[in-house]
XYZ file of C-alpha atoms in Angstrom:
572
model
C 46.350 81.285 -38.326
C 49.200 78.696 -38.056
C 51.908 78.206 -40.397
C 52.000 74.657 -42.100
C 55.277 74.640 -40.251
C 54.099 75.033 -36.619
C 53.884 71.269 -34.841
C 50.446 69.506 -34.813
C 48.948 69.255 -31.348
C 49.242 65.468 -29.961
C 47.578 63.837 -27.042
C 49.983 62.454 -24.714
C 50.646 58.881 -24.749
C 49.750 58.102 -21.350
C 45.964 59.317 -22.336
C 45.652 57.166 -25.057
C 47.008 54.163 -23.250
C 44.301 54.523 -20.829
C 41.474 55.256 -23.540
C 42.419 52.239 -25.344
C 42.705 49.930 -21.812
C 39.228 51.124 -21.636
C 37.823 50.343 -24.605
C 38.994 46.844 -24.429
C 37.688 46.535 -20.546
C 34.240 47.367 -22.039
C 34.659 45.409 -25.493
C 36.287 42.344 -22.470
C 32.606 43.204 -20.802
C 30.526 42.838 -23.464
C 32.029 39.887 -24.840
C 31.701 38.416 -20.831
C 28.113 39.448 -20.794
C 27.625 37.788 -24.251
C 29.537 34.851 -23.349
C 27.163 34.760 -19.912
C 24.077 35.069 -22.197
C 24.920 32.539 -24.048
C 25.783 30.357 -21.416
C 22.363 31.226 -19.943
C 20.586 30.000 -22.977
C 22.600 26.832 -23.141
C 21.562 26.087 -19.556
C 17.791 26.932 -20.356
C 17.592 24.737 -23.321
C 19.435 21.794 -21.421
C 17.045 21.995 -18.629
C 14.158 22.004 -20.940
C 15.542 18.977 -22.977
C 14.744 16.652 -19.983
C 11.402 15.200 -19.527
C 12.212 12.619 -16.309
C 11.857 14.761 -13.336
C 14.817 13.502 -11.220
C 16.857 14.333 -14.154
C 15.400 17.890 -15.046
C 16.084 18.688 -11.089
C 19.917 17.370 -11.753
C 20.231 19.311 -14.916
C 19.077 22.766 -12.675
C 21.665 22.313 -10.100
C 24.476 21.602 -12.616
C 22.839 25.020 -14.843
C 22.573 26.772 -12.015
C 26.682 26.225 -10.534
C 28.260 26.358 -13.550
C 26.400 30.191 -14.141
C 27.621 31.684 -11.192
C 30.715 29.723 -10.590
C 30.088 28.789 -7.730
C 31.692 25.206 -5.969
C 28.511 23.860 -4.308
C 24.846 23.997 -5.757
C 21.580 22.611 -4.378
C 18.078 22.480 -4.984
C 15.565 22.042 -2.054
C 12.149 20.894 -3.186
C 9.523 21.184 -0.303
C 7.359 19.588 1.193
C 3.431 19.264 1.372
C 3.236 20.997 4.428
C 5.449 23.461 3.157
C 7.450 24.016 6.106
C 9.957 21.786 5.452
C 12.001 19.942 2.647
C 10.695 16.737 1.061
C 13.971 16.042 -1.029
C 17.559 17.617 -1.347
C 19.754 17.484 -4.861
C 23.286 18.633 -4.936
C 26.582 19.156 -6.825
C 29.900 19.661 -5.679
C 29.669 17.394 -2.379
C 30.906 13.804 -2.898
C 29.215 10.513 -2.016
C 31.410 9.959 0.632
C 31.158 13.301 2.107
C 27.298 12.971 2.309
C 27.635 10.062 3.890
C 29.958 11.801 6.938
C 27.625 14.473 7.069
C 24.667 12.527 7.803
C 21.181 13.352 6.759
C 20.188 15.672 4.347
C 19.093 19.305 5.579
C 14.813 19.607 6.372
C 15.176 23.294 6.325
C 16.284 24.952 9.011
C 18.805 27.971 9.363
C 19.494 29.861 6.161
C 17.928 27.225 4.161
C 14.461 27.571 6.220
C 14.608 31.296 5.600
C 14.204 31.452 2.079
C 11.093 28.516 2.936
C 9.893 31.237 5.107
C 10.190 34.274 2.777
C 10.408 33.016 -0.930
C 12.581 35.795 -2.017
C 16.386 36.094 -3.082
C 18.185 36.115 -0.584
C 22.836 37.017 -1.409
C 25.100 37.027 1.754
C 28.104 37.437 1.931
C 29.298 35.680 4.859
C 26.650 33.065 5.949
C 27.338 33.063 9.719
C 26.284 36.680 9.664
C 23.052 35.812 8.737
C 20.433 36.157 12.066
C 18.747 32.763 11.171
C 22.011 30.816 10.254
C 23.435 28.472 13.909
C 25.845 26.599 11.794
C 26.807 23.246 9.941
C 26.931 19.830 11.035
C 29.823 18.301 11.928
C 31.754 17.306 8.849
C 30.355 19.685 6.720
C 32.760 21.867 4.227
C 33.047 25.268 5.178
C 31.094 27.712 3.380
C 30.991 31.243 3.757
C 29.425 33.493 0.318
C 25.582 32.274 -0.640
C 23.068 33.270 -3.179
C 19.622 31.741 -3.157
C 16.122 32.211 -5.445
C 13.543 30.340 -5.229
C 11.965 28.523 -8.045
C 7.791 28.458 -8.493
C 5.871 26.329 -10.345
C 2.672 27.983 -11.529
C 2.599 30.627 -8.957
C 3.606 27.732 -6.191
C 6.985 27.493 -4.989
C 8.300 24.320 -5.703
C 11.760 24.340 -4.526
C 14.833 26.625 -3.429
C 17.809 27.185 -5.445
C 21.382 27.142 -2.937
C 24.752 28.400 -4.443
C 27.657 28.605 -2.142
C 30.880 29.744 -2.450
C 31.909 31.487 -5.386
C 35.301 30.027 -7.367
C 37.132 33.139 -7.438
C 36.626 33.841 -4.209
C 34.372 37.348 -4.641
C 31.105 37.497 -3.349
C 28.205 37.205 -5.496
C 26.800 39.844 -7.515
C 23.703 41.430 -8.887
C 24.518 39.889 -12.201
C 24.924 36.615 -10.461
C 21.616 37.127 -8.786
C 19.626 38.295 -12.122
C 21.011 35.200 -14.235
C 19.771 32.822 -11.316
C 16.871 34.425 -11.324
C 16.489 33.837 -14.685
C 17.257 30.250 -15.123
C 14.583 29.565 -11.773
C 11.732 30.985 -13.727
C 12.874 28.512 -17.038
C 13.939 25.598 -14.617
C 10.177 26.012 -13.072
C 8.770 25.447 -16.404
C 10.557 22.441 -17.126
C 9.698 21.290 -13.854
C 6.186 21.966 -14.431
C 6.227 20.000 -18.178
C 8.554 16.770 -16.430
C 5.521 17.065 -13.683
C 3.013 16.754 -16.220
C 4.599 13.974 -18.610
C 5.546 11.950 -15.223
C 1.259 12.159 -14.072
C 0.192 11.275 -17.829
C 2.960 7.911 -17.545
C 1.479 7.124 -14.552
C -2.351 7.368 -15.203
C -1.845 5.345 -18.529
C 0.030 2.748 -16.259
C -3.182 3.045 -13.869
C -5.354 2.537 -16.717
C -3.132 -0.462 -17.668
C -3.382 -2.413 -14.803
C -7.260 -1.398 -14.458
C -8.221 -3.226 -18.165
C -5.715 -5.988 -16.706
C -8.113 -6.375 -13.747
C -10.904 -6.175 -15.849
C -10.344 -8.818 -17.863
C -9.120 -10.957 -14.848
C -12.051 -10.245 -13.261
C -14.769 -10.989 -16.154
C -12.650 -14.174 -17.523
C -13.455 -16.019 -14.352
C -9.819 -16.106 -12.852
C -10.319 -16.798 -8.307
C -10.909 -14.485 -6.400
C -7.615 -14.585 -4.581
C -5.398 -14.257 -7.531
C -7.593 -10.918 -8.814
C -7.010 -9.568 -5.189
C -3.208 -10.682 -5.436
C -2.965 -8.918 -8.877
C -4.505 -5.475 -7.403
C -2.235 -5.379 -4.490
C 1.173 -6.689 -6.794
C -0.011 -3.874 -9.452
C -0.860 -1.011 -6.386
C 2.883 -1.598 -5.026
C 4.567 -1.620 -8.633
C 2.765 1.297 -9.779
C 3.114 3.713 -6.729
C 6.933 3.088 -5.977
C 6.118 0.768 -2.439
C 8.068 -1.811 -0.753
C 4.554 -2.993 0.691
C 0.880 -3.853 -0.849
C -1.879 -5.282 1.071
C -5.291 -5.996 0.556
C -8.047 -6.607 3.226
C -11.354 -7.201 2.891
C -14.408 -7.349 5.809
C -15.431 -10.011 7.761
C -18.910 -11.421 7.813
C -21.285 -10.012 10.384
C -17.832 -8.866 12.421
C -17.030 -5.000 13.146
C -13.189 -6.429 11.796
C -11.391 -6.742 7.998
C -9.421 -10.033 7.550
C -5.527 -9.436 5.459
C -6.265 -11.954 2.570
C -3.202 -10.686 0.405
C -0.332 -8.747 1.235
C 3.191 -8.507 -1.036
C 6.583 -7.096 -0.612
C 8.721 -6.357 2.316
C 7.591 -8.524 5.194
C 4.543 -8.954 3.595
C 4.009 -12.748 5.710
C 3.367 -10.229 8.843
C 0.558 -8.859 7.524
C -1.319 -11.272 5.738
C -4.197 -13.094 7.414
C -4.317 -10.384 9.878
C -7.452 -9.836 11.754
C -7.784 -5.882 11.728
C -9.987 -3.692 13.973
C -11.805 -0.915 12.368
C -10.498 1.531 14.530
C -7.054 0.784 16.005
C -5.453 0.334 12.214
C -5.274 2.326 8.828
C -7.048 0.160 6.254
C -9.917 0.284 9.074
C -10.209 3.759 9.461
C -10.345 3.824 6.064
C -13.075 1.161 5.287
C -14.796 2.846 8.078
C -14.895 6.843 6.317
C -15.282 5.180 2.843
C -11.719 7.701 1.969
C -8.207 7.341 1.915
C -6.156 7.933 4.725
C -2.624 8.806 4.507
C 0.510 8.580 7.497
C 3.366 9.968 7.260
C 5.420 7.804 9.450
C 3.223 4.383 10.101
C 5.663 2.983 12.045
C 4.595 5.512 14.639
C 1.604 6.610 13.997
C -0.956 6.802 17.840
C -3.849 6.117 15.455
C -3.116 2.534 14.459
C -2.554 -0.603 17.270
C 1.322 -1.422 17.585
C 0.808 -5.019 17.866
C 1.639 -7.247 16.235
C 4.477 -5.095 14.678
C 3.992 -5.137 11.589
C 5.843 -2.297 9.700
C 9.186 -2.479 10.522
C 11.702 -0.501 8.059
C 8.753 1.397 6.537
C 7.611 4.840 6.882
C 4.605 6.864 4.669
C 1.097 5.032 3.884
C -1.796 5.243 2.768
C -4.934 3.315 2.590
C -7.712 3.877 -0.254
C -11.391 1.788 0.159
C -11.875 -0.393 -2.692
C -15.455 0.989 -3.686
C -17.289 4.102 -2.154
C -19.871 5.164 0.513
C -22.671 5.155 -2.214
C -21.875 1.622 -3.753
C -20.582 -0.167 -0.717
C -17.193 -0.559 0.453
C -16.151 -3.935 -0.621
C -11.817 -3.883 1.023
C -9.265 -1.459 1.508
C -6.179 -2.007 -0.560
C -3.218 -0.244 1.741
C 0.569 0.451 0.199
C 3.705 1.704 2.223
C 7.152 3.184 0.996
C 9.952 2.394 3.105
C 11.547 5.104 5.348
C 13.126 7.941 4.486
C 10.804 8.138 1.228
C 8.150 11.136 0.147
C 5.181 11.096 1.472
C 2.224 10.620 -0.569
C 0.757 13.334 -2.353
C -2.502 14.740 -3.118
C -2.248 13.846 -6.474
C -0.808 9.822 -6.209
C -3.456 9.526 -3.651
C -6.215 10.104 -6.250
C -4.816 8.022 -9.194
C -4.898 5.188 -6.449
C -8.074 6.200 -5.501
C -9.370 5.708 -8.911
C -7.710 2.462 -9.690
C -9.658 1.089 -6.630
C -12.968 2.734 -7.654
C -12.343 0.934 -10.996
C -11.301 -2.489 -9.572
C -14.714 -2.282 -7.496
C -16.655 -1.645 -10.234
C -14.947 -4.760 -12.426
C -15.476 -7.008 -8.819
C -19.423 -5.686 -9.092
C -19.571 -6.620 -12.759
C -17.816 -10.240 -12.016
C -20.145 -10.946 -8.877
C -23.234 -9.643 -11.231
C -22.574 -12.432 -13.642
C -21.617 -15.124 -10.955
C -25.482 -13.670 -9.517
C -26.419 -14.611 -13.087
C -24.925 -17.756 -13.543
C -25.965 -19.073 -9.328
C -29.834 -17.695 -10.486
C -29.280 -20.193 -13.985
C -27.830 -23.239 -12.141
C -30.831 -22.835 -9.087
C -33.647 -22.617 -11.750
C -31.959 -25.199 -13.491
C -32.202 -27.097 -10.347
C -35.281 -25.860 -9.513
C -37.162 -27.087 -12.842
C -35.507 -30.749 -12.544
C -37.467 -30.948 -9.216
C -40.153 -29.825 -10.006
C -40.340 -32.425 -13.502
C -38.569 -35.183 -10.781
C -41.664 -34.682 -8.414
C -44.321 -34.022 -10.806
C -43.192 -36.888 -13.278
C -40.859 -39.040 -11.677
C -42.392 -39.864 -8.626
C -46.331 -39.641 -10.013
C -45.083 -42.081 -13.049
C -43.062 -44.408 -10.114
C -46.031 -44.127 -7.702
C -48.804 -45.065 -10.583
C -46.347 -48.270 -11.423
C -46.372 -49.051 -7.830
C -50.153 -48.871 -7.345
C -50.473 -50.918 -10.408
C -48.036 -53.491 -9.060
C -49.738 -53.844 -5.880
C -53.379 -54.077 -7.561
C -52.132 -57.003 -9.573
C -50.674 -59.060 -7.263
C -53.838 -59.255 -5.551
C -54.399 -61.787 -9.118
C -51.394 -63.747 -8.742
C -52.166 -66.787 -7.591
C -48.057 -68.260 -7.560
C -46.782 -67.838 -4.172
C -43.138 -67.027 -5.553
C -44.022 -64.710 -7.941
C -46.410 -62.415 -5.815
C -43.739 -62.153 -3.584
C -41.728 -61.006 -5.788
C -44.254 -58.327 -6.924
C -44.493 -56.912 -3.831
C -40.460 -56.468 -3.560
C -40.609 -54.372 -6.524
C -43.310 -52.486 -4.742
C -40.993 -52.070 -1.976
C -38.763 -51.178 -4.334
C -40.307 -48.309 -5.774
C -41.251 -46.964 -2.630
C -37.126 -46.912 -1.682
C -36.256 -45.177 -4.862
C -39.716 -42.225 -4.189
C -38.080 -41.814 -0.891
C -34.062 -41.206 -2.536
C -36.002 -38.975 -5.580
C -37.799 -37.084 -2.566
C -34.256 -36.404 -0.684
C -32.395 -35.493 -3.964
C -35.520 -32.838 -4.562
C -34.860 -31.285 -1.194
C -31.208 -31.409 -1.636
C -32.057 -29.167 -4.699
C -33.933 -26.713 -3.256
C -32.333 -26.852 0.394
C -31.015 -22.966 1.025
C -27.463 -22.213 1.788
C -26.842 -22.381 5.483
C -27.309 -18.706 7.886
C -24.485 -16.077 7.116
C -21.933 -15.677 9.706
C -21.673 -18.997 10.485
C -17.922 -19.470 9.302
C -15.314 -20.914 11.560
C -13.116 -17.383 10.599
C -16.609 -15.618 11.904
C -16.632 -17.635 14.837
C -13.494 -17.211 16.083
C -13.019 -13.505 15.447
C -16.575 -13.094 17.899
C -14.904 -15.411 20.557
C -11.528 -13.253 20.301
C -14.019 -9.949 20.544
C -15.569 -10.981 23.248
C -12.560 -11.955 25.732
C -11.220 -8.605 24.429
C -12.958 -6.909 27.532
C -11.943 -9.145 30.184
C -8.704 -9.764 28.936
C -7.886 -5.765 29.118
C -6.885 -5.655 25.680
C -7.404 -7.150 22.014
C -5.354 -10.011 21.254
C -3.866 -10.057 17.583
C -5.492 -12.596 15.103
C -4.129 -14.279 12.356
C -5.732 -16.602 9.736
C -4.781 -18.410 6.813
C -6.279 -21.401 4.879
C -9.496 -22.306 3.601
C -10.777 -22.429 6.592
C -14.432 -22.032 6.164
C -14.622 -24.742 3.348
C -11.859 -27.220 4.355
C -12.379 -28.083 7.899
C -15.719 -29.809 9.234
C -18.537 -28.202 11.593
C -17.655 -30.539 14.769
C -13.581 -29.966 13.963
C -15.126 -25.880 14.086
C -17.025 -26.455 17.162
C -13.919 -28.314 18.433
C -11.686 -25.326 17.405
C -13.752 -22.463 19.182
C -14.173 -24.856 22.412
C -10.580 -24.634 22.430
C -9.989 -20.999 21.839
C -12.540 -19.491 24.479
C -10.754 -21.984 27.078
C -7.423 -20.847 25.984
C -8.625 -16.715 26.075
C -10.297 -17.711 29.637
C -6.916 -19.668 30.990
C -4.979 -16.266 29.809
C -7.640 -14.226 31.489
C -7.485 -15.801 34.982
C -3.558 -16.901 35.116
C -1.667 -15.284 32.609
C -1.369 -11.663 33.499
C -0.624 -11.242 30.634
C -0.446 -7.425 28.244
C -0.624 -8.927 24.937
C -2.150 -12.220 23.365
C -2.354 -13.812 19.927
C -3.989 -15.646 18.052
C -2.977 -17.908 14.863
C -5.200 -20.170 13.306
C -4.392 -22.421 9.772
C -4.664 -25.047 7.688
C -3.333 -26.549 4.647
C -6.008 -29.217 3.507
C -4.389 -31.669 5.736
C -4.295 -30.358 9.555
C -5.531 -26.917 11.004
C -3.497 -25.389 13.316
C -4.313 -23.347 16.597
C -1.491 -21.305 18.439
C -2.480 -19.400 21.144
C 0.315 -17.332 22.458
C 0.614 -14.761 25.609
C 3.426 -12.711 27.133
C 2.240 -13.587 30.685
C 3.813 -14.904 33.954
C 3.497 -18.931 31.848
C 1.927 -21.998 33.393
C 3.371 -22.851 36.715
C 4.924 -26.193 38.063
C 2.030 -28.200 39.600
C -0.650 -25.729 38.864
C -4.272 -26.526 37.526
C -4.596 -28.368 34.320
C -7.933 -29.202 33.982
C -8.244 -27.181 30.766
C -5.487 -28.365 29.107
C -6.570 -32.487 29.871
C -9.647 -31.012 27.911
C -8.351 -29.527 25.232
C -5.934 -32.001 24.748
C -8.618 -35.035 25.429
C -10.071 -32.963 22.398
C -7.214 -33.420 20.210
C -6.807 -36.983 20.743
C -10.514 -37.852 20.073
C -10.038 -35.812 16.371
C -6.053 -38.051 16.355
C -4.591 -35.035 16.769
C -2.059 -33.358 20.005
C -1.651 -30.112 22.053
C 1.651 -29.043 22.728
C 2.248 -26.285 25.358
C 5.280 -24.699 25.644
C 7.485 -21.407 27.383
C 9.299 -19.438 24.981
C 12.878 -17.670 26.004
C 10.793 -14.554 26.244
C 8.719 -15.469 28.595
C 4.385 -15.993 28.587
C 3.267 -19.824 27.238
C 2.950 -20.661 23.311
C -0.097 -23.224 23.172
C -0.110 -25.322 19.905
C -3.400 -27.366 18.990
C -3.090 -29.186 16.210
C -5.570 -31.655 14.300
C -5.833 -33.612 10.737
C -8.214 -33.080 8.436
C -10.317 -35.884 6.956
C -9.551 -36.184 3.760
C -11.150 -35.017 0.684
């Protein structure tokens, strides 16, 4: 045993040095890794905060670079089709930088693997990568990358994009596990902003439906309810353009009776063929049909261009198979925006169901009120004839019996005047009776009707379908033999196009205000030669003289002839 005196054993300072360097690397690490917890529940709770879903998507990128430190961030949401992405968020890249680089990515390289394979995916050079061929010109270099994919309800939703890490290490498990984590909370949030964003937008649905309703049922025209349902179609789904067609009488065509927004004057009063455009094909299946790009679409007729600037569409049929399809109510987003989805398709779907139902109700209770007014009409002449004229025609008898006694020259004359009398006003009673009961005159036979038949049936000869445009009142404001005068014209023009014109495209524009109507008939074609025949034009413009009216016939710069009939209207 050791004396008290002997020296106590010591570690040697170097040893200890190193213990206690460490024990404060590991107390440095756990304060890090509680720092980075904490940090990770910040970014959770922020992300969850948000209920707009633009913002929550800003709020992930900004979580999701601050976590891993890393200088750019990006979030990728995909598509429909799933093979490429819809929308692109980032952080870290200015304005102006975006602008040099050009369009944002649609998935390819590195980005289109983790589309491909939605699993985590940590490099740490990105040119290394098999799939990766570069950036675009512009672009900041970027070498380390970490990304996760986020999925809402077992769907992936979007990809999650970190590039280069601050400090200039590559990133880590650690890195990879908090990303992970914050993609599973981020597609929860996503999935609440989702839902919040489709219950705004059905009670805005629902909105403009009651507003319809009630527009509908309080007697407001016809013309401004359509107007409303296109104005409240384009506010509601984010579109620059709203139309609203509706079909022609005994015609395989639908007639543009309201369109609003960006170059909405190009559309309306269109004459549309079921099957070269999209509101067609839709009135024709009795479901919505969507485009991507309607600009070029092969399914609907490029003339007359009509949608410059925009890109997706979609047309829904007012009404459905089983109740009648009553219009087609089309919207467009300009270019470059998302596409419809599933979901805005059948919210818009709905609101037209709805809108058919309140134009059923309102057309019930015009029914109604037409049936009232006719047997109204009805009973007066039936008590005119079976009252009125008996009473008048018993007087008149009686008249003419008693002059037979009247022995004073003057005053049987006289009695037999008011005979004559009565007899007149029997025969003006008879003619307001049949003006009572006379029936409306036979469908289809509507100057818009009439025209759009003529235009179909030079469509064979001609080689194509010319475009046809109409706007007015033109069935109630101008007069049967100004009609007849009208088609006359038209078929002549269609046949002069036909024989001389050589023409690839034609169209037709026909209008009126209430105090002319206005025929254009223009063609692209080789244009009326020096010294040629003219017969058809001295009658069609013999025609506008008669009415007091002129045909003008001009060459544009492009080429083809522009003829312009143009006629008053009596007046009202």
């Amino acid at each position: 045993m050791a004396s008290p005196e002997e020296p106590r054993v010591r570690l040697p300072q170097l040893k200890l040095d190193e213990l206690l360097e460490e024990l404060q690397a590991r107390i440095n690490a756990v304060r890090g890794t509680q720092n980075r917890v904490h940090s990770l529940l910040e970014a959770v709770l922020s992300v969850g905060r948000e209920l707009d879903l633009a913002q929550v998507l800003r709020a992930i990128v900004e979580a999701a670079a601050a976590l891993v430190d890393a200088e750019y961030a990006a979030l990728g949401v995909i598509g429909p089709d799933g093979t490429r992405l819809s929308a692109f968020h980032t952080v870290g890249v200015t304005e102006e930088r975006i602008s040099e680089i050009g369009a944002y990515p649609e998935g390819h390289g590195i980005l289109g693997e983790l589309i491909r394979n939605p699993h985590s995916l940590r490099l740490a050079k990105i040119s290394a990568h098999p799939a990766s061929y570069g950036f675009p010109r512009n672009h900041p270099p970027m070498n380390s990358f970490l990304g996760v994919p986020i999925r809402v309800r077992d769907q992936v939703f979007g990809n999650l994009y970190l590039t280069e890490k601050r400090s200039g290490a590559e990133f880590d498990e650690e890195d990879e596990s908090v990303l992970s984590t914050l993609a599973v909370a981020a597609g929860v949030a996503i999935d609440n902003a989702r839902l919040y964003e489709e219950s705004r937008l059905r009670e805005r649905w629902l909105r403009a439906n009651a507003e319809i309703s009630h527009s509908l049922m309080s007697g407001t025209d016809r013309a401004d309810t359509l107007g409303l349902i296109a104005e409240r179609a384009r506010e509601i789904s984010g579109s620059a353009l709203a139309a609203v067609a509706m079909p022609m009488e005994s015609t395989k065509s639908l007639s543009v009776e309201i369109a609003v927004g960006v170059d909405a004057e190009a559309h309306r009063g269109l004459v549309l063929p079921v099957q070269e455009s999209l509101m067609g094909l839709a009135y024709a299946a009795a479901a919505p049909v969507t485009s991507d790009d309607v600009v070029h679409d092969p399914r609907i007729s490029p003339e007359p261009p009509r949608f410059g600037g925009l890109g997706p569409a979609v047309a829904v049929p007012i009404g459905t198979g089983a109740g009648g399809v009553r219009g087609v109510v089309l919207v467009a987003r300009e270019l470059g925006r998302p596409v419809f989805l599933e979901k805005e398709t059948e919210m818009l779907q709905g609101f037209a169901a709805q809108a058919a139902i309140a134009m059923e109700l309102a057309e019930r209770r015009q029914d109604a009120q037409q049936i009232a007014l006719l047997e109204d009409r009805d009973r007066i002449a039936r008590d005119l004839h079976d009252l009125a004229i008996q009473r008048l025609f018993a007087t008149g008898m009686t008249l003419q019996s008693a002059g037979r006694f009247i022995e004073h020259p003057e005053a049987a004359e006289r009695v037999l005047r008011a005979v004559d009398d009565l007899d007149e006003t029997i025969k003006i009673i008879r003619s307001t009776i049949f003006g009572l009961r006379a029936h409306v005159g036979a469908a289809g036979s509507g100057l818009r009707t009439r025209v759009v038949r003529v235009v179909g049936e030079a469509a064979p000869v001609l080689g194509f379908a010319p475009s046809v445009r109409m706007e007015g009142l033109l069935d109630t404001d101008v007069p049967p033999d100004i009609a007849d005068h009208i088609v006359a014209v038209l078929s002549e023009a269609l046949t002069n196009i036909t024989r001389h014109a050589h023409a690839e495209r034609a169209q037709v524009v026909l209008t009126t205000d209430g105090r002319e109507v206005c025929l254009k008939v223009s063609d692209d074609g080789v244009g009326i030669p020096p010294g040629g025949r003219r017969s058809g034009l001295s009658n069609m413009a013999e025609r506008a003289e008669r009415l007091g009216g002129r045909l003008e016939v001009t060459r544009p710069a492009e080429g083809g002839a522009t003829l312009d009939w143009q006629v008053p209207l009596p007046a009202g």
